[in-house]
Each structure stands twice: as structure tokens, then as C-alpha cells.
Coordinates of C-alpha atoms and ligand atoms in Angstrom, one line a residue:
M3 CA 22.5 -16.7 6.9
E4 CA 24.5 -14.5 9.5
I5 CA 22.0 -11.7 10.6
L6 CA 24.5 -8.8 10.3
K7 CA 26.8 -7.7 8.1
T8 CA 29.3 -6.1 10.4
L9 CA 31.9 -3.8 7.9
D10 CA 34.3 -1.9 9.6
F11 CA 34.5 1.4 8.1
A12 CA 35.1 4.8 10.6
T13 CA 33.5 7.3 7.9
W14 CA 30.6 8.4 5.6
T15 CA 32.5 8.5 2.4
P16 CA 33.3 5.1 2.6
V17 CA 36.0 3.4 -0.6
L18 CA 35.0 0.6 -1.8
Q19 CA 36.5 -2.6 -4.0
N20 CA 33.8 -3.4 -6.8
D21 CA 33.7 -6.3 -5.6
E22 CA 33.5 -5.3 -1.4
A23 CA 31.0 -2.7 -3.1
V24 CA 28.7 -6.0 -4.9
D25 CA 29.1 -7.9 -1.7
S26 CA 27.9 -5.4 0.5
T27 CA 24.4 -4.2 -1.7
R28 CA 24.1 -8.1 -2.0
A29 CA 24.1 -8.7 2.1
L30 CA 21.2 -6.0 2.3
E31 CA 18.7 -7.2 -0.1
S32 CA 19.0 -11.0 1.6
G33 CA 17.7 -9.6 4.3
Q34 CA 21.4 -8.7 6.5
V35 CA 21.5 -5.1 8.6
A36 CA 25.0 -3.6 7.6
L37 CA 26.0 -2.4 11.2
L38 CA 29.2 -0.2 11.2
P39 CA 30.0 -0.3 14.6
H40 CA 32.5 2.2 14.6
L41 CA 30.9 4.8 12.5
S42 CA 29.6 7.3 14.4
F43 CA 27.2 10.3 14.0
E44 CA 28.9 13.5 16.1
L45 CA 27.4 16.1 18.0
A46 CA 28.7 19.9 17.9
A47 CA 28.6 21.0 21.1
D48 CA 26.2 23.8 20.6
E49 CA 23.6 20.7 19.8
R50 CA 24.0 18.8 22.7
H51 CA 21.4 20.8 24.5
L52 CA 19.7 18.7 21.3
L53 CA 19.8 15.5 23.2
S54 CA 17.0 15.6 25.7
P55 CA 12.8 14.4 24.7
Q56 CA 11.9 18.2 25.8
W57 CA 12.7 18.6 22.1
S58 CA 9.6 16.0 20.6
D59 CA 5.6 17.6 20.5
G60 CA 4.8 15.0 22.7
K61 CA 2.2 13.4 19.5
A62 CA 4.0 12.0 17.1
K63 CA 6.2 9.2 17.4
N64 CA 9.8 11.2 16.2
I65 CA 10.3 14.5 15.3
S66 CA 10.7 14.7 11.1
Y67 CA 12.7 16.3 8.5
D68 CA 12.7 17.2 5.3
P69 CA 15.8 17.0 3.5
Q70 CA 13.9 18.9 0.4
T71 CA 12.2 21.6 1.7
R72 CA 14.3 21.4 5.1
M73 CA 10.9 21.7 7.0
V74 CA 11.1 20.1 10.6
K75 CA 7.7 18.9 11.6
H76 CA 6.6 17.4 14.7
T77 CA 8.9 19.5 17.5
S78 CA 8.6 21.3 20.7
A79 CA 11.3 23.7 19.6
T80 CA 10.7 27.6 18.6
G81 CA 13.7 30.2 17.4
A82 CA 17.6 28.9 16.9
D83 CA 17.0 25.7 19.0
H84 CA 14.1 25.1 16.5
E85 CA 16.9 26.0 13.8
A86 CA 19.7 24.0 15.3
I87 CA 17.1 20.8 15.2
G88 CA 16.7 21.6 11.3
R89 CA 20.8 21.7 10.8
M90 CA 21.6 19.1 12.3
M91 CA 19.0 16.6 10.7
G92 CA 19.8 18.1 7.2
R93 CA 23.4 17.2 8.2
Y94 CA 22.4 13.6 8.7
A95 CA 20.9 13.4 5.8
E96 CA 23.5 14.8 4.2
S97 CA 26.1 11.7 5.0
A98 CA 23.9 9.5 5.2
H99 CA 23.4 10.0 1.2
K100 CA 26.8 10.0 1.1
L101 CA 27.3 7.1 3.0
V102 CA 24.7 5.0 0.3
G103 CA 26.7 6.3 -2.5
S104 CA 30.4 4.8 -1.1
L105 CA 28.7 1.5 0.2
F106 CA 26.1 0.7 -2.8
P107 CA 27.4 2.8 -5.9
A108 CA 25.3 0.5 -7.7
Y109 CA 21.8 2.6 -6.6
A110 CA 23.3 6.0 -7.5
K111 CA 20.6 6.1 -10.2
G112 CA 17.8 4.7 -9.2
I113 CA 17.7 6.5 -5.2
R114 CA 15.8 8.7 -4.1
I115 CA 15.8 10.4 -0.3
G116 CA 13.3 10.7 2.0
R117 CA 11.6 11.7 5.0
T118 CA 14.7 12.2 8.2
S119 CA 13.5 11.6 11.4
Y120 CA 15.1 11.7 15.4
R121 CA 13.9 10.3 18.5
P122 CA 14.8 12.0 21.3
V123 CA 11.9 9.7 23.3
E124 CA 12.4 6.3 25.8
A125 CA 11.2 3.9 22.9
G126 CA 10.7 1.1 24.8
G127 CA 7.4 4.1 26.0
R128 CA 3.8 2.8 25.8
S129 CA 2.4 3.6 22.4
S130 CA -0.8 4.8 21.6
S131 CA -2.1 1.9 19.4
I132 CA -0.5 -1.6 18.3
R133 CA -0.7 -0.9 14.6
K134 CA 2.2 2.0 15.3
D135 CA 3.4 -0.2 18.4
D136 CA 7.5 -0.6 16.4
R137 CA 8.1 -2.4 20.7
L138 CA 6.4 -5.0 18.4
L139 CA 7.9 -7.6 15.0
H140 CA 6.3 -6.3 11.8
V141 CA 7.6 -5.0 8.6
D142 CA 7.5 -1.2 7.3
A143 CA 4.3 0.0 5.3
F144 CA 2.9 2.9 5.3
A145 CA -0.7 3.2 5.4
A146 CA -1.2 6.7 3.9
S147 CA 1.9 7.1 1.5
P148 CA 2.5 4.2 -0.8
V149 CA 5.3 3.4 -1.9
Q150 CA 4.0 1.3 -5.2
G151 CA 6.9 -1.1 -5.3
E152 CA 9.7 0.9 -4.2
R153 CA 12.1 0.0 -2.0
I154 CA 12.3 1.0 2.1
L155 CA 16.0 1.2 2.7
R156 CA 16.8 3.0 6.0
I157 CA 19.8 4.2 7.2
F158 CA 19.7 4.5 11.4
S159 CA 22.2 5.6 14.2
N160 CA 23.0 5.8 18.1
I161 CA 23.3 9.1 18.8
N162 CA 22.9 7.8 22.4
P163 CA 25.7 10.4 25.1
N164 CA 25.5 7.5 27.8
G165 CA 27.1 4.3 26.3
K166 CA 23.2 3.5 26.4
P167 CA 22.5 0.6 22.4
R168 CA 19.0 0.7 20.5
E169 CA 18.1 -3.2 21.8
W170 CA 16.3 -4.3 18.5
T171 CA 15.0 -8.0 17.6
L172 CA 14.8 -9.1 13.9
G173 CA 12.2 -11.8 13.7
E174 CA 11.4 -15.2 10.6
P175 CA 13.1 -14.4 6.8
F176 CA 10.0 -12.7 4.0
D177 CA 10.0 -16.3 2.7
D178 CA 8.7 -17.8 6.4
L179 CA 7.1 -13.8 7.2
A180 CA 4.7 -13.9 4.4
P181 CA 3.3 -17.0 3.1
R182 CA 2.2 -18.1 6.6
F183 CA 0.1 -14.5 6.1
L184 CA -0.8 -14.0 3.2
P185 CA -3.9 -17.0 3.2
K186 CA -5.8 -14.8 6.2
I187 CA -5.6 -11.7 4.1
P188 CA -8.7 -10.8 1.9
K189 CA -7.9 -10.1 -1.5
P190 CA -8.5 -5.9 -1.7
F191 CA -11.6 -4.5 -2.9
P192 CA -12.5 -3.4 -6.2
G193 CA -12.2 0.0 -7.1
S194 CA -10.5 0.7 -3.1
S195 CA -7.4 2.6 -4.3
W196 CA -9.0 5.1 -5.9
L197 CA -11.3 5.6 -3.0
L198 CA -8.7 6.4 -0.4
K199 CA -7.3 8.4 -3.2
T200 CA -9.8 10.3 -3.7
L201 CA -10.8 10.6 0.3
G202 CA -7.3 11.9 0.3
I203 CA -6.8 9.0 3.0
T204 CA -3.1 8.2 1.0
K205 CA -1.2 10.1 -0.9
G206 CA -1.0 8.0 -4.9
K207 CA -3.0 5.5 -5.7
R208 CA -2.6 2.4 -3.0
T209 CA -1.5 -0.5 -5.5
D210 CA -2.0 -4.1 -4.9
Y211 CA 1.3 -4.3 -3.2
D212 CA 1.4 -1.3 -1.3
H213 CA -2.2 -3.4 0.3
Y214 CA -0.6 -6.7 0.4
M215 CA 2.9 -4.9 2.7
L216 CA 0.1 -3.1 4.6
Q217 CA -2.1 -6.2 5.5
L218 CA 1.5 -7.3 6.7
H219 CA 2.8 -4.8 9.1
D220 CA -1.0 -5.1 10.4
Q221 CA -1.6 -8.7 10.6
E222 CA 2.3 -9.7 12.4
K223 CA 1.7 -6.5 14.9
L224 CA -1.9 -7.8 16.5
D225 CA -1.0 -11.7 16.2
S226 CA 0.1 -11.3 19.7
H227 CA 0.6 -15.0 19.6
Y228 CA 3.1 -15.1 16.9
Q229 CA 4.9 -12.5 18.7
Q230 CA 5.3 -14.4 21.1
T231 CA 6.0 -17.7 19.7
C232 CA 7.5 -16.6 16.4
P233 CA 11.7 -17.2 15.8
K234 CA 12.8 -13.8 16.7
T235 CA 16.9 -12.5 17.3
A236 CA 17.9 -9.9 20.2
V237 CA 20.6 -7.8 18.8
S238 CA 22.3 -4.9 19.9
L239 CA 23.2 -1.8 18.6
P240 CA 26.3 0.4 20.5
A241 CA 25.6 4.0 21.3
G242 CA 28.2 5.7 18.2
S243 CA 27.2 3.2 15.5
T244 CA 25.4 3.7 12.4
W245 CA 23.7 0.2 10.5
I246 CA 21.6 -0.2 7.9
V247 CA 18.8 -2.0 6.5
Y248 CA 16.2 -3.7 4.4
T249 CA 13.2 -2.8 6.4
D250 CA 9.7 -3.4 4.4
L251 CA 12.1 -6.6 4.0
V252 CA 13.0 -7.8 7.3
P253 CA 11.1 -7.4 10.5
H254 CA 12.1 -5.9 13.6
A255 CA 11.1 -4.0 16.7
V256 CA 12.7 -2.0 18.5
K257 CA 12.8 -3.1 22.7
S258 CA 14.5 0.5 23.9
G259 CA 17.5 3.1 23.8
Q260 CA 17.4 6.8 23.8
Y261 CA 18.3 8.7 20.6
C262 CA 18.6 7.6 17.2
L263 CA 18.7 8.9 13.4
E264 CA 17.1 7.6 11.0
Q265 CA 17.3 8.6 7.4
T266 CA 14.5 6.8 4.6
F267 CA 15.4 6.1 0.4
Y268 CA 13.2 4.7 -1.3
L269 CA 14.3 2.5 -4.4
P270 CA 12.6 0.9 -7.4
V271 CA 13.1 -2.2 -7.6
A272 CA 14.7 -2.1 -11.0
A273 CA 17.4 -0.3 -10.0
M274 CA 18.1 -3.5 -7.0
Q275 CA 21.8 -5.7 -7.9
E276 CA 19.1 -8.5 -7.6
P277 CA 15.0 -7.7 -8.1
A278 CA 14.3 -11.2 -7.4
L279 CA 15.3 -10.5 -4.1
S280 CA 12.3 -7.7 -3.4
P281 CA 8.8 -8.1 -1.4
L282 CA 7.4 -6.8 -4.1
R283 CA 8.4 -10.3 -7.2
K284 CA 8.4 -12.6 -4.0
L285 CA 5.1 -11.2 -3.6
E286 CA 3.6 -11.7 -7.4
K287 CA 5.0 -15.2 -7.5
W288 CA 3.5 -16.3 -3.9
V289 CA -0.4 -14.5 -5.0
G290 CA 0.6 -15.5 -9.1
R291 CA -0.2 -12.4 -10.6
K292 CA 1.4 -8.3 -10.9
L293 CA 0.8 -6.4 -7.7
V294 CA 2.8 -2.6 -9.6
Ligands
SIN330 C1 11.3 1.4 13.5 O1 11.6 2.0 12.4 O2 9.9 0.1 13.1 C2 11.7 1.5 15.0 C3 13.0 1.3 14.8 C4 13.3 2.3 16.0 O3 13.2 3.3 16.2 O4 14.7 2.0 16.0
FE331 FE1 10.0 -0.4 10.9

């Protein structure tokens, strides 16, 4: 299977024939990265000054925006700059939302928009801990925010003004990755999901699915031998491009790059074109029981 599925659209509202939409959805669900090399997210003249690492608060990895509340978090910006960051990220959230609606019309009913992130800091720099280090190959899973079986679909745009690509590495297919690590993953501790929620460690119940995905995420990052020796492919994501990937399915790592916008979406497995391709259904098959 090709790693990239190139889509030649240069608009956030492309019009697809039905078979084209089925085809792009199948590519994504099968674990390809949909790359739109000519779809750039344009900044207005009075937004260019937002391209600086100074707007990060220096603690969190990313500046974060909630499209529902329009709240911006983890930025040092105040006043007009803070508002400008919110406007830029809000516009990105809207553009990304339109794009998924156009490319994957079958998802319209089930899809839910999550947080928007802006990544103005060089990604090749240092990280605070191995678990938080996205320069290591991993599938996405959130310790504090369980997805309870839902898919994590992400849209990224490289908005680097100097033509610098974002360099990623992609790992082996989930069908090779998960069975490799599953035997090392301890069973969820009875009562732990209740305890984590009661103590306020998780927002919502950490299901057995979340347990397995978080363990996969952690074990893959913590295994330095695996990181060095596993099958991998380098992918260069050009400045001025946009790409879409199921980051819960496709092991990925960012090696370098600066200035990126990202929009997260959640999708129930039942809303997929082919639910059997979900990490939930695959893990349930391997573990031999229901996980949510
Ligand atoms: C990640 O999602 O793991 C990091 C990707 C990036 O910042 O390019
Ligand atoms: Fe990730």
C-alpha cells in the first residue's frame, strides 16, 4: 500500500464525485495519509506577526483553541494579539470542518469537532518526557481524555513562511504494530476506570479500549530498540500543504518543522465507511472481547 494518497484540490470546499469520495474515505480508513500538496491555509497580512514562537507560553507543546467556546489557551499573547490568534485558529477550524465535509461526506452525521492547535515552536527541539515526545513513533491516545472507541481524525497544515517542510516518519501498519505489543500490555485493573474518573484524572470513563490504546502509545514510545529498528518511512510535508490522517491508526513521529495548524475530529466507529478497519474492531478481534 502506498503511504500517501495525493489529492490535487486547492480549495477547502472541493466538489467530489461520489466514487471519488468513497475512494478518498477508503484510503484514509486503510491508513493512508491524504496529502493535499496545493491546499494552503493563507494568513492575512495582519496575522503574519503570529508566526513566532514567542506566542507559546513555553510550557504546553501547543497553543490550543476550542471551537465551541472560542477560548485560546497556552499562549503568552494578550489583548489584540490574543484575539488575533483566536480569529486565525477559528478560521482554521471552520476551513478544516468544511474540508472533511467535502472529502468525506459519509461522515457528516457522526463527526464531532474537537480542539484546534497551533504549533509555532520548532518540533525538532527538546521534549519534557518520553511519553510526551512526539518525535518518537506513536499512535495517538490521550491519557486524560478517553475517546471510548471513537476515531481520532486530524487535519494538519504547514504554514511555514520560509518554505520549510514538516518532516514526519511513519511506522509500520497497525496490523503489525498492535499484535507485536499486545502480549506485553497488562490487563486493565478492575475498578481502575472508575477510580481514574472519581479522582478527576480522566474526563469521562477510561474504557478498556482507551487502556489498550494508551498502553500501545506508551509502550511504543518507551521501546528505544523498537524505535530504532522498526520499519519506517520518511515523509516530507511541504510548506503550503495540508494533510489528513487517522492518528489513532497510523504510527507517526514529527522530526522537524515549525508553524503548523492542526484540527482534531472525533468519529464514532459506526459512522465509518468500513468499521472493521477501526483500531477498536481490530483490538477486539485480537483481545477476544468487547472493549467499550
Ligand atoms: C503528533 O501529532 O504526534 C505531532 C505531529 C506534528 O506536530 O507534526
Ligand atoms: Fe501524535
